[in-house]
Amino acid sequence: MKEFLAVVKNTHPNIWDVWMKLSESSQTVWVGGGVRNCFLKIPPSDIDLATSLTPDEIIQVADQEGWRADQVGAAFGVVVIRNGEDQIEVATFRTEGYGEDPHRPEWVEFGVSLEDDLARRDFTMNGMALTIEGELIDPFGGAQDIKEKIIRTIGKGEERFMEDALRMLRAVRFASRFNFKIAEETRESICRLAPKVAQLSQERITEEMEKILLSEYGEVGWNLLDSLGLGQAMFLDHWKKGTSGVALTYLPKVRVLRWAFLGFALSPQVLDLKGLDRKLINQATWLAQEGLVRWEGLETLRKWSKMSVFPNFGALIEGVLLWRSFREAILGSDLSLNEQLGIIEIFREIPFYPAQLKVNGNQVGEIVGAGKLVGQALDFLLYQVQEGFVANETEELLKYLIEKKVERNTENLISKE
Ligand code: ATP
Ligand code: MG
């Protein structure tokens, strides 16, 4: 496994220095997702170290070397060391005990062995460690499971999911990220305990759900949520068993499109989730409702522009592009030529340059005066036409400009009084 060390050494030399230094006085290993990713030949999303040093000892070493070190979540014994551009999480070996909370450990114990630390982790593929000499420590057969593309809990599924219900969603997330199968025993445990995910905070569910929706093999994840009963546990009666997630294979990996699909497949109401920002919820809800409507030209655009989802012209254009992607992916076909031409037609009608306005500089100059003001007034009118506040017709534009000028002057008079 020496070749895995090169990943750290070559791409993150600062982290390598930290690892080397900590190893001088302790057993410090690379653990978790990064090691797993090496086997999958994909870059690690983060490099996590686990160590026999206590948090205080970690900080001591960091201080000696002049690295900034901050303890995060004191009870969890994790120190973040910053070396140059890089930051790295160093966690003291520990075991955890669970109580009532379906996600948070009730107690944490330090001073345990590396094997104990690995045993508290969720899946065999996430329970491996690599020493700085390049030796793999893999007590639960993670490497073999990765080879066979299997996600399996460390220990009994039932116990591990009782401790932390989030792990059931993590299993689905990893399956849909790597196109892995879930081991039989692990699957059965999830089927039995799926209702427990309802006890997780909504923010947690939103976070995991987003990762599943946006993963490489979204359809795999969707089908698992369906067959394991997790979809129903999270979204209750909105989740109809057997709903197809095939569109996820075609839908671009864009947050709003993926969330819109959920709203479309279940019901737009389900999108009102804690942890999602209002703009995303509004756009996804709109897409879930309007995503399949036919393009009726200016009429469609007018209807949409009146919805609170699109505060300006730019947002509306963005909306049209989203609508197009969504519709094409769901229907599995490109827009008809007529629809495409219809969209082009609309954009042809909307001016982007002052020269496209049905007034010229001379006409405007008579109202606002000569010089710099003419250009400013034309820009102003252009924007007003794009936003739909005034039609691009000579008389209307001039009348509008006069009105605005009067308003302005009045305002000036009032403010001078
Ligand atoms: P990613 O590439 O998405 O970051 P990861 O495996 O690194 O995947 P993290 O959430 O960063 O996932 O967690 C790091 C490691 O911590 C995991 O590999 C796993 O060993 C352990 N872990 C994380 N969450 C849990 C959990 N809920 N239960 C048990 N172990 C966990
Ligand atoms: Mg990680």
Tab-separated table of C-alpha atoms and ligand atoms in Angstrom:
chain	number	residue	atom	x	y	z
A	1	MET	CA	0.000	0.000	0.000
A	2	LYS	CA	3.062	2.229	-0.213
A	3	GLU	CA	1.657	3.791	-3.369
A	4	PHE	CA	-1.203	5.232	-1.298
A	5	LEU	CA	1.302	7.214	0.736
A	6	ALA	CA	2.293	9.077	-2.408
A	7	VAL	CA	-1.212	10.528	-2.549
A	8	VAL	CA	-0.502	12.422	0.661
A	9	LYS	CA	3.216	13.013	0.094
A	10	ASN	CA	2.848	14.458	-3.404
A	11	THR	CA	-0.458	16.262	-3.275
A	12	HIS	CA	-0.465	17.457	0.343
A	13	PRO	CA	3.160	17.788	1.506
A	14	ASN	CA	2.059	19.978	4.430
A	15	ILE	CA	-0.178	17.228	5.708
A	16	TRP	CA	2.594	14.722	5.187
A	17	ASP	CA	4.861	16.840	7.432
A	18	VAL	CA	2.228	16.855	10.174
A	19	TRP	CA	1.760	13.095	9.902
A	20	MET	CA	5.541	12.511	10.028
A	21	LYS	CA	5.977	14.747	13.048
A	22	LEU	CA	3.115	13.185	15.034
A	23	SER	CA	4.396	9.699	14.172
A	24	GLU	CA	7.740	10.403	15.896
A	25	SER	CA	6.102	10.220	19.308
A	26	SER	CA	2.982	8.159	18.717
A	27	GLN	CA	0.989	5.733	16.618
A	28	THR	CA	-0.669	8.025	14.084
A	29	VAL	CA	-2.525	6.602	11.097
A	30	TRP	CA	-4.525	7.768	8.132
A	31	VAL	CA	-8.131	6.613	8.512
A	32	GLY	CA	-11.591	6.716	7.014
A	33	GLY	CA	-12.832	7.890	3.650
A	34	GLY	CA	-9.446	8.908	2.270
A	35	VAL	CA	-7.981	5.416	2.599
A	36	ARG	CA	-11.155	3.947	1.099
A	37	ASN	CA	-10.941	6.348	-1.833
A	38	CYS	CA	-7.363	5.242	-2.543
A	39	PHE	CA	-8.670	1.731	-3.179
A	40	LEU	CA	-11.301	3.200	-5.475
A	41	LYS	CA	-8.660	5.248	-7.258
A	42	ILE	CA	-10.424	8.513	-6.553
A	43	PRO	CA	-8.890	11.516	-4.799
A	44	PRO	CA	-9.587	11.692	-1.058
A	45	SER	CA	-12.214	14.310	-0.174
A	46	ASP	CA	-10.377	14.851	3.101
A	47	ILE	CA	-7.367	13.386	4.861
A	48	ASP	CA	-8.156	12.388	8.443
A	49	LEU	CA	-5.564	11.165	10.923
A	50	ALA	CA	-6.197	9.153	14.077
A	51	THR	CA	-3.652	9.064	16.848
A	52	SER	CA	-2.767	7.589	20.214
A	53	LEU	CA	-1.912	11.117	21.431
A	54	THR	CA	-4.422	12.968	23.598
A	55	PRO	CA	-5.848	16.245	22.262
A	56	ASP	CA	-3.519	18.184	24.595
A	57	GLU	CA	-0.509	16.262	23.352
A	58	ILE	CA	-1.488	16.898	19.737
A	59	ILE	CA	-1.708	20.608	20.440
A	60	GLN	CA	1.671	20.510	22.197
A	61	VAL	CA	3.381	19.004	19.153
A	62	ALA	CA	1.657	21.493	16.865
A	63	ASP	CA	2.767	24.417	19.070
A	64	GLN	CA	6.384	23.243	18.962
A	65	GLU	CA	6.267	23.239	15.179
A	66	GLY	CA	4.470	26.578	14.961
A	67	TRP	CA	1.294	25.106	13.468
A	68	ARG	CA	-2.044	26.520	14.445
A	69	ALA	CA	-4.142	23.917	16.245
A	70	ASP	CA	-7.752	24.228	17.358
A	71	GLN	CA	-9.799	21.749	19.248
A	72	VAL	CA	-13.165	21.154	17.621
A	73	GLY	CA	-16.061	19.695	19.551
A	74	ALA	CA	-13.955	19.316	22.732
A	75	ALA	CA	-15.807	16.194	23.849
A	76	PHE	CA	-15.002	14.458	20.591
A	77	GLY	CA	-11.264	14.890	20.911
A	78	VAL	CA	-10.623	16.240	17.438
A	79	VAL	CA	-7.917	18.796	16.768
A	80	VAL	CA	-7.657	20.681	13.496
A	81	ILE	CA	-4.054	21.501	12.592
A	82	ARG	CA	-3.325	24.140	9.981
A	83	ASN	CA	-0.042	23.938	8.128
A	84	GLY	CA	0.271	26.405	5.286
A	85	GLU	CA	-2.747	26.141	3.021
A	86	ASP	CA	-3.703	22.733	4.360
A	87	GLN	CA	-5.760	21.789	7.349
A	88	ILE	CA	-6.081	18.359	8.771
A	89	GLU	CA	-8.289	16.719	11.360
A	90	VAL	CA	-6.426	14.700	13.933
A	91	ALA	CA	-8.639	12.607	16.201
A	92	THR	CA	-7.600	10.780	19.338
A	93	PHE	CA	-8.396	7.032	19.271
A	94	ARG	CA	-11.700	6.553	21.048
A	95	THR	CA	-14.787	4.476	21.530
A	96	GLU	CA	-18.299	5.812	21.844
A	97	GLY	CA	-21.450	4.826	23.669
A	98	TYR	CA	-24.974	5.585	22.566
A	99	GLY	CA	-28.114	6.380	24.534
A	100	GLU	CA	-31.428	7.891	23.541
A	101	ASP	CA	-30.308	10.149	20.713
A	102	PRO	CA	-30.524	8.318	17.366
A	103	HIS	CA	-27.361	10.053	16.189
A	104	ARG	CA	-25.233	11.618	18.932
A	105	PRO	CA	-22.994	9.503	21.160
A	106	GLU	CA	-23.775	9.822	24.851
A	107	TRP	CA	-20.212	9.275	25.987
A	108	VAL	CA	-16.751	9.133	24.440
A	109	GLU	CA	-13.779	7.287	25.903
A	110	PHE	CA	-10.156	8.013	24.997
A	111	GLY	CA	-7.070	5.940	25.677
A	112	VAL	CA	-8.205	2.958	23.611
A	113	SER	CA	-6.415	1.034	20.859
A	114	LEU	CA	-6.487	1.734	17.138
A	115	GLU	CA	-8.540	-1.451	16.628
A	116	ASP	CA	-11.158	-0.174	19.068
A	117	ASP	CA	-11.239	3.129	17.238
A	118	LEU	CA	-11.741	1.390	13.909
A	119	ALA	CA	-14.498	-0.768	15.381
A	120	ARG	CA	-16.679	2.263	16.182
A	121	ARG	CA	-16.753	3.281	12.513
A	122	ASP	CA	-19.735	2.553	10.318
A	123	PHE	CA	-18.762	0.301	7.409
A	124	THR	CA	-15.921	-2.106	6.745
A	125	MET	CA	-14.654	0.052	3.887
A	126	ASN	CA	-14.528	3.040	6.247
A	127	GLY	CA	-12.824	1.067	9.010
A	128	MET	CA	-9.329	0.755	7.581
A	129	ALA	CA	-6.144	2.561	8.555
A	130	LEU	CA	-2.819	3.134	6.839
A	131	THR	CA	0.410	3.589	8.787
A	132	ILE	CA	3.086	6.008	7.660
A	133	GLU	CA	5.193	2.984	6.647
A	134	GLY	CA	2.443	2.028	4.214
A	135	GLU	CA	1.031	-0.900	6.169
A	136	LEU	CA	-2.725	-1.427	5.874
A	137	ILE	CA	-4.638	-2.194	9.055
A	138	ASP	CA	-7.906	-3.743	8.021
A	139	PRO	CA	-9.439	-5.812	10.844
A	140	PHE	CA	-12.908	-6.073	9.272
A	141	GLY	CA	-12.102	-6.995	5.692
A	142	GLY	CA	-12.795	-3.586	4.161
A	143	ALA	CA	-10.392	-4.059	1.232
A	144	GLN	CA	-12.098	-7.311	0.235
A	145	ASP	CA	-15.556	-5.699	0.490
A	146	ILE	CA	-14.420	-2.822	-1.709
A	147	LYS	CA	-13.159	-5.360	-4.233
A	148	GLU	CA	-16.555	-7.041	-4.208
A	149	LYS	CA	-18.311	-3.652	-4.159
A	150	ILE	CA	-20.143	-4.345	-0.936
A	151	ILE	CA	-21.194	-2.031	1.864
A	152	ARG	CA	-21.287	-3.895	5.169
A	153	THR	CA	-21.572	-2.646	8.733
A	154	ILE	CA	-18.773	-3.331	11.162
A	155	GLY	CA	-20.487	-5.637	13.632
A	156	LYS	CA	-24.195	-6.385	13.659
A	157	GLY	CA	-26.236	-4.072	11.469
A	158	GLU	CA	-29.069	-3.987	13.930
A	159	GLU	CA	-26.842	-2.741	16.759
A	160	ARG	CA	-24.998	-0.217	14.649
A	161	PHE	CA	-28.181	1.308	13.236
A	162	MET	CA	-29.818	1.364	16.660
A	163	GLU	CA	-26.829	3.427	17.859
A	164	ASP	CA	-27.022	5.856	14.979
A	165	ALA	CA	-29.857	5.888	12.462
A	166	LEU	CA	-27.962	8.230	10.161
A	167	ARG	CA	-25.771	5.280	9.170
A	168	MET	CA	-28.693	3.822	7.210
A	169	LEU	CA	-28.754	6.884	4.998
A	170	ARG	CA	-24.961	6.828	4.771
A	171	ALA	CA	-25.156	3.247	3.485
A	172	VAL	CA	-27.473	4.391	0.705
A	173	ARG	CA	-25.319	7.427	0.021
A	174	PHE	CA	-22.164	5.328	-0.449
A	175	ALA	CA	-24.052	2.779	-2.553
A	176	SER	CA	-25.245	5.501	-4.889
A	177	ARG	CA	-21.885	7.224	-4.973
A	178	PHE	CA	-19.865	4.135	-5.894
A	179	ASN	CA	-22.569	1.882	-7.361
A	180	PHE	CA	-22.044	-0.672	-4.587
A	181	LYS	CA	-24.446	-3.290	-3.235
A	182	ILE	CA	-25.462	-3.396	0.415
A	183	ALA	CA	-24.669	-6.705	2.125
A	184	GLU	CA	-27.664	-8.928	2.829
A	185	GLU	CA	-27.479	-8.737	6.623
A	186	THR	CA	-26.990	-4.959	6.481
A	187	ARG	CA	-29.978	-4.625	4.122
A	188	GLU	CA	-32.223	-6.656	6.387
A	189	SER	CA	-31.278	-4.534	9.370
A	190	ILE	CA	-32.092	-1.357	7.482
A	191	CYS	CA	-35.470	-2.751	6.424
A	192	ARG	CA	-36.295	-3.442	10.063
A	193	LEU	CA	-35.017	-0.160	11.480
A	194	ALA	CA	-35.842	2.273	8.665
A	195	PRO	CA	-38.579	4.057	10.676
A	196	LYS	CA	-35.862	5.270	13.056
A	197	VAL	CA	-34.585	7.803	10.514
A	198	ALA	CA	-37.735	9.796	11.214
A	199	GLN	CA	-36.176	10.669	14.599
A	200	LEU	CA	-33.166	12.363	13.010
A	201	SER	CA	-33.183	16.135	12.751
A	202	GLN	CA	-34.576	17.459	9.499
A	203	GLU	CA	-31.298	19.253	8.727
A	204	ARG	CA	-29.476	15.902	8.877
A	205	ILE	CA	-31.990	14.261	6.590
A	206	THR	CA	-31.778	17.157	4.147
A	207	GLU	CA	-27.991	16.940	4.110
A	208	GLU	CA	-27.879	13.196	3.417
A	209	MET	CA	-30.765	13.352	0.971
A	210	GLU	CA	-28.963	16.006	-1.043
A	211	LYS	CA	-25.844	13.869	-1.255
A	212	ILE	CA	-27.909	10.910	-2.448
A	213	LEU	CA	-29.817	12.982	-5.014
A	214	LEU	CA	-26.592	14.440	-6.388
A	215	SER	CA	-24.534	11.279	-6.367
A	216	GLU	CA	-23.032	9.615	-9.409
A	217	TYR	CA	-25.579	6.782	-9.411
A	218	GLY	CA	-28.625	8.639	-8.151
A	219	GLU	CA	-31.028	6.050	-9.478
A	220	VAL	CA	-29.313	3.325	-7.445
A	221	GLY	CA	-29.765	5.416	-4.312
A	222	TRP	CA	-33.372	6.190	-5.150
A	223	ASN	CA	-34.239	2.532	-5.645
A	224	LEU	CA	-32.595	1.666	-2.331
A	225	LEU	CA	-34.543	4.372	-0.496
A	226	ASP	CA	-37.637	2.821	-2.028
A	227	SER	CA	-36.933	-0.866	-1.422
A	228	LEU	CA	-35.505	-0.443	2.091
A	229	GLY	CA	-38.407	1.684	3.308
A	230	LEU	CA	-36.241	4.742	4.030
A	231	GLY	CA	-38.102	6.923	1.538
A	232	GLN	CA	-41.365	6.242	3.286
A	233	ALA	CA	-39.801	6.764	6.692
A	234	MET	CA	-38.573	10.214	5.668
A	235	PHE	CA	-41.414	11.441	3.477
A	236	LEU	CA	-44.325	9.406	4.833
A	237	ASP	CA	-47.279	8.965	2.475
A	238	HIS	CA	-45.737	11.286	-0.089
A	239	TRP	CA	-43.370	8.461	-0.985
A	240	LYS	CA	-45.331	5.989	-3.122
A	241	LYS	CA	-43.648	2.617	-3.222
A	242	GLY	CA	-42.274	1.783	-6.653
A	243	THR	CA	-41.748	5.402	-7.790
A	244	SER	CA	-39.159	5.406	-10.555
A	245	GLY	CA	-35.937	7.336	-10.150
A	246	VAL	CA	-34.686	6.694	-13.650
A	247	ALA	CA	-34.749	10.408	-14.499
A	248	LEU	CA	-31.862	10.898	-12.064
A	249	THR	CA	-29.661	9.133	-14.594
A	250	TYR	CA	-30.335	11.870	-17.146
A	251	LEU	CA	-30.815	14.925	-14.975
A	252	PRO	CA	-27.739	17.190	-14.834
A	253	LYS	CA	-26.055	17.220	-11.413
A	254	VAL	CA	-27.422	20.582	-10.398
A	255	ARG	CA	-28.876	20.999	-6.910
A	256	VAL	CA	-32.100	22.692	-7.887
A	257	LEU	CA	-32.825	20.177	-10.661
A	258	ARG	CA	-32.262	17.200	-8.378
A	259	TRP	CA	-34.418	18.619	-5.595
A	260	ALA	CA	-37.072	19.514	-8.161
A	261	PHE	CA	-37.131	15.891	-9.189
A	262	LEU	CA	-37.916	14.873	-5.621
A	263	GLY	CA	-40.779	17.376	-5.534
A	264	PHE	CA	-42.003	16.186	-8.905
A	265	ALA	CA	-41.851	12.476	-8.041
A	266	LEU	CA	-43.418	12.853	-4.579
A	267	SER	CA	-45.184	16.165	-4.146
A	268	PRO	CA	-43.927	19.770	-4.275
A	269	GLN	CA	-44.852	20.162	-0.598
A	270	VAL	CA	-42.039	17.899	0.546
A	271	LEU	CA	-39.464	20.479	-0.564
A	272	ASP	CA	-40.177	22.761	2.364
A	273	LEU	CA	-37.227	21.356	4.282
A	274	LYS	CA	-35.054	22.799	7.036
A	275	GLY	CA	-31.528	23.156	5.732
A	276	LEU	CA	-32.558	24.299	2.241
A	277	ASP	CA	-32.480	27.987	1.422
A	278	ARG	CA	-35.650	29.763	0.376
A	279	LYS	CA	-34.483	30.529	-3.170
A	280	LEU	CA	-33.708	26.876	-3.839
A	281	ILE	CA	-37.013	25.722	-2.367
A	282	ASN	CA	-38.935	28.264	-4.466
A	283	GLN	CA	-37.171	27.387	-7.701
A	284	ALA	CA	-37.395	23.634	-7.129
A	285	THR	CA	-41.081	23.904	-6.212
A	286	TRP	CA	-41.753	25.924	-9.358
A	287	LEU	CA	-39.912	23.350	-11.487
A	288	ALA	CA	-41.743	20.462	-9.842
A	289	GLN	CA	-45.013	22.157	-10.799
A	290	GLU	CA	-44.170	23.788	-14.126
A	291	GLY	CA	-41.290	21.641	-15.324
A	292	LEU	CA	-43.311	19.748	-17.885
A	293	VAL	CA	-45.540	22.504	-19.253
A	294	ARG	CA	-45.333	23.197	-22.949
A	295	TRP	CA	-43.631	26.345	-24.127
A	296	GLU	CA	-46.321	28.799	-25.221
A	297	GLY	CA	-43.943	31.598	-26.015
A	298	LEU	CA	-44.289	35.026	-24.495
A	299	GLU	CA	-47.363	33.854	-22.620
A	300	THR	CA	-45.366	31.257	-20.712
A	301	LEU	CA	-42.675	33.780	-19.927
A	302	ARG	CA	-45.235	36.331	-18.756
A	303	LYS	CA	-46.897	33.757	-16.506
A	304	TRP	CA	-43.581	32.782	-14.963
A	305	SER	CA	-42.390	36.359	-14.563
A	306	LYS	CA	-45.436	37.067	-12.403
A	307	MET	CA	-44.485	34.292	-9.991
A	308	SER	CA	-42.444	35.475	-7.059
A	309	VAL	CA	-39.742	32.955	-8.003
A	310	PHE	CA	-38.146	35.288	-10.543
A	311	PRO	CA	-37.368	38.736	-9.175
A	312	ASN	CA	-35.686	39.953	-12.368
A	313	PHE	CA	-34.950	39.258	-15.987
A	314	GLY	CA	-31.706	37.411	-15.261
A	315	ALA	CA	-33.478	35.034	-12.913
A	316	LEU	CA	-36.150	34.423	-15.520
A	317	ILE	CA	-33.590	33.454	-18.157
A	318	GLU	CA	-31.984	31.114	-15.632
A	319	GLY	CA	-35.442	29.668	-15.026
A	320	VAL	CA	-36.007	28.988	-18.726
A	321	LEU	CA	-32.710	27.117	-18.913
A	322	LEU	CA	-33.580	25.074	-15.831
A	323	TRP	CA	-37.033	24.318	-17.203
A	324	ARG	CA	-35.497	23.112	-20.449
A	325	SER	CA	-32.989	20.776	-18.728
A	326	PHE	CA	-35.645	19.426	-16.412
A	327	ARG	CA	-38.214	18.791	-19.116
A	328	GLU	CA	-35.726	17.135	-21.442
A	329	ALA	CA	-34.436	14.806	-18.724
A	330	ILE	CA	-37.865	13.807	-17.447
A	331	LEU	CA	-39.451	13.309	-20.841
A	332	GLY	CA	-36.282	11.741	-22.214
A	333	SER	CA	-36.450	13.836	-25.360
A	334	ASP	CA	-35.185	17.144	-26.674
A	335	LEU	CA	-37.486	20.091	-27.014
A	336	SER	CA	-39.363	20.139	-30.325
A	337	LEU	CA	-37.891	22.370	-32.983
A	338	ASN	CA	-40.915	24.639	-32.652
A	339	GLU	CA	-40.333	25.087	-28.954
A	340	GLN	CA	-36.661	25.805	-29.469
A	341	LEU	CA	-37.459	28.371	-32.132
A	342	GLY	CA	-40.101	29.810	-29.817
A	343	ILE	CA	-37.506	30.448	-27.151
A	344	ILE	CA	-35.167	32.082	-29.655
A	345	GLU	CA	-38.049	34.203	-30.880
A	346	ILE	CA	-38.691	35.554	-27.391
A	347	PHE	CA	-35.098	36.439	-26.800
A	348	ARG	CA	-35.119	38.184	-30.160
A	349	GLU	CA	-37.961	40.379	-28.943
A	350	ILE	CA	-36.207	41.438	-25.790
A	351	PRO	CA	-33.570	44.133	-26.298
A	352	PHE	CA	-30.077	43.749	-24.898
A	353	TYR	CA	-28.438	46.785	-26.509
A	354	PRO	CA	-29.626	50.409	-26.478
A	355	ALA	CA	-29.676	50.299	-30.287
A	356	GLN	CA	-32.504	47.749	-30.059
A	357	LEU	CA	-34.719	50.233	-28.238
A	358	LYS	CA	-37.440	51.911	-30.281
A	359	VAL	CA	-36.127	55.331	-29.277
A	360	ASN	CA	-32.874	57.001	-30.219
A	361	GLY	CA	-30.441	59.324	-28.473
A	362	ASN	CA	-31.919	62.472	-29.986
A	363	GLN	CA	-35.417	61.691	-28.756
A	364	VAL	CA	-34.127	60.892	-25.311
A	365	GLY	CA	-31.869	63.954	-25.292
A	366	GLU	CA	-34.869	66.233	-25.738
A	367	ILE	CA	-36.212	64.982	-22.439
A	368	VAL	CA	-33.123	64.553	-20.264
A	369	GLY	CA	-30.736	67.030	-21.849
A	370	ALA	CA	-27.585	66.343	-23.837
A	371	GLY	CA	-24.318	64.600	-22.949
A	372	LYS	CA	-23.720	61.790	-20.485
A	373	LEU	CA	-27.351	61.781	-19.391
A	374	VAL	CA	-28.465	60.396	-22.761
A	375	GLY	CA	-26.473	57.214	-22.345
A	376	GLN	CA	-27.663	56.817	-18.782
A	377	ALA	CA	-31.284	57.267	-19.812
A	378	LEU	CA	-30.961	54.693	-22.600
A	379	ASP	CA	-29.430	52.178	-20.190
A	380	PHE	CA	-32.230	52.889	-17.764
A	381	LEU	CA	-34.904	52.310	-20.404
A	382	LEU	CA	-33.219	49.145	-21.597
A	383	TYR	CA	-33.326	47.723	-18.107
A	384	GLN	CA	-36.940	48.763	-17.621
A	385	VAL	CA	-37.945	47.014	-20.865
A	386	GLN	CA	-36.082	43.845	-19.915
A	387	GLU	CA	-37.801	43.807	-16.562
A	388	GLY	CA	-41.171	44.240	-18.267
A	389	PHE	CA	-41.973	47.626	-16.647
A	390	VAL	CA	-42.537	49.281	-20.019
A	391	ALA	CA	-43.056	48.014	-23.565
A	392	ASN	CA	-40.440	48.632	-26.222
A	393	GLU	CA	-42.637	51.098	-28.179
A	394	THR	CA	-41.546	54.633	-29.067
A	395	GLU	CA	-44.444	56.526	-27.534
A	396	GLU	CA	-44.600	54.455	-24.373
A	397	LEU	CA	-40.872	54.746	-23.802
A	398	LEU	CA	-40.876	58.523	-24.140
A	399	LYS	CA	-43.931	58.895	-21.919
A	400	TYR	CA	-42.342	56.612	-19.315
A	401	LEU	CA	-39.139	58.621	-19.369
A	402	ILE	CA	-41.010	61.904	-18.865
A	403	GLU	CA	-42.957	60.431	-15.949
A	404	LYS	CA	-39.798	59.156	-14.298
A	405	LYS	CA	-38.097	62.511	-14.834
A	406	VAL	CA	-40.986	64.359	-13.191
A	407	GLU	CA	-40.938	61.910	-10.265
A	408	ARG	CA	-37.216	62.420	-9.894
A	409	ASN	CA	-37.481	66.210	-9.961
A	410	THR	CA	-40.259	66.141	-7.421
A	411	GLU	CA	-38.186	63.932	-5.187
A	412	ASN	CA	-35.274	66.329	-5.552
A	413	LEU	CA	-37.509	69.283	-4.691
A	414	ILE	CA	-38.861	67.497	-1.638
A	415	SER	CA	-35.437	66.503	-0.408
A	416	LYS	CA	-34.131	70.064	-0.855
A	417	GLU	CA	-36.919	71.565	1.251
B	1	ATP	P1	-16.537	11.470	2.351
B	1	ATP	O1	-15.645	11.131	1.227
B	1	ATP	O2	-17.950	11.715	1.942
B	1	ATP	O3	-15.999	12.528	3.257
B	1	ATP	P2	-16.040	9.763	4.573
B	1	ATP	O4	-16.038	8.267	4.697
B	1	ATP	O5	-14.755	10.461	4.790
B	1	ATP	O6	-16.664	10.110	3.174
B	1	ATP	P3	-17.002	11.365	6.721
B	1	ATP	O7	-18.407	11.741	7.048
B	1	ATP	O8	-16.037	12.422	6.339
B	1	ATP	O9	-17.119	10.277	5.576
B	1	ATP	O10	-16.470	10.559	7.959
B	1	ATP	C1	-15.126	10.156	8.115
B	1	ATP	C2	-15.060	8.769	8.745
B	1	ATP	O11	-15.650	8.789	10.034
B	1	ATP	C3	-15.817	7.696	7.986
B	1	ATP	O12	-15.016	7.120	6.974
B	1	ATP	C4	-16.141	6.711	9.078
B	1	ATP	O13	-15.025	5.916	9.371
B	1	ATP	C5	-16.394	7.600	10.280
B	1	ATP	N1	-17.813	7.983	10.416
B	1	ATP	C6	-18.425	9.094	9.940
B	1	ATP	N2	-19.711	9.151	10.278
B	1	ATP	C7	-19.951	8.036	10.997
B	1	ATP	C8	-21.087	7.514	11.662
B	1	ATP	N3	-22.259	8.146	11.599
B	1	ATP	N4	-20.953	6.349	12.326
B	1	ATP	C9	-19.765	5.711	12.385
B	1	ATP	N5	-18.658	6.142	11.795
B	1	ATP	C10	-18.736	7.292	11.102
B	2	MG	MG	-14.617	12.518	4.822
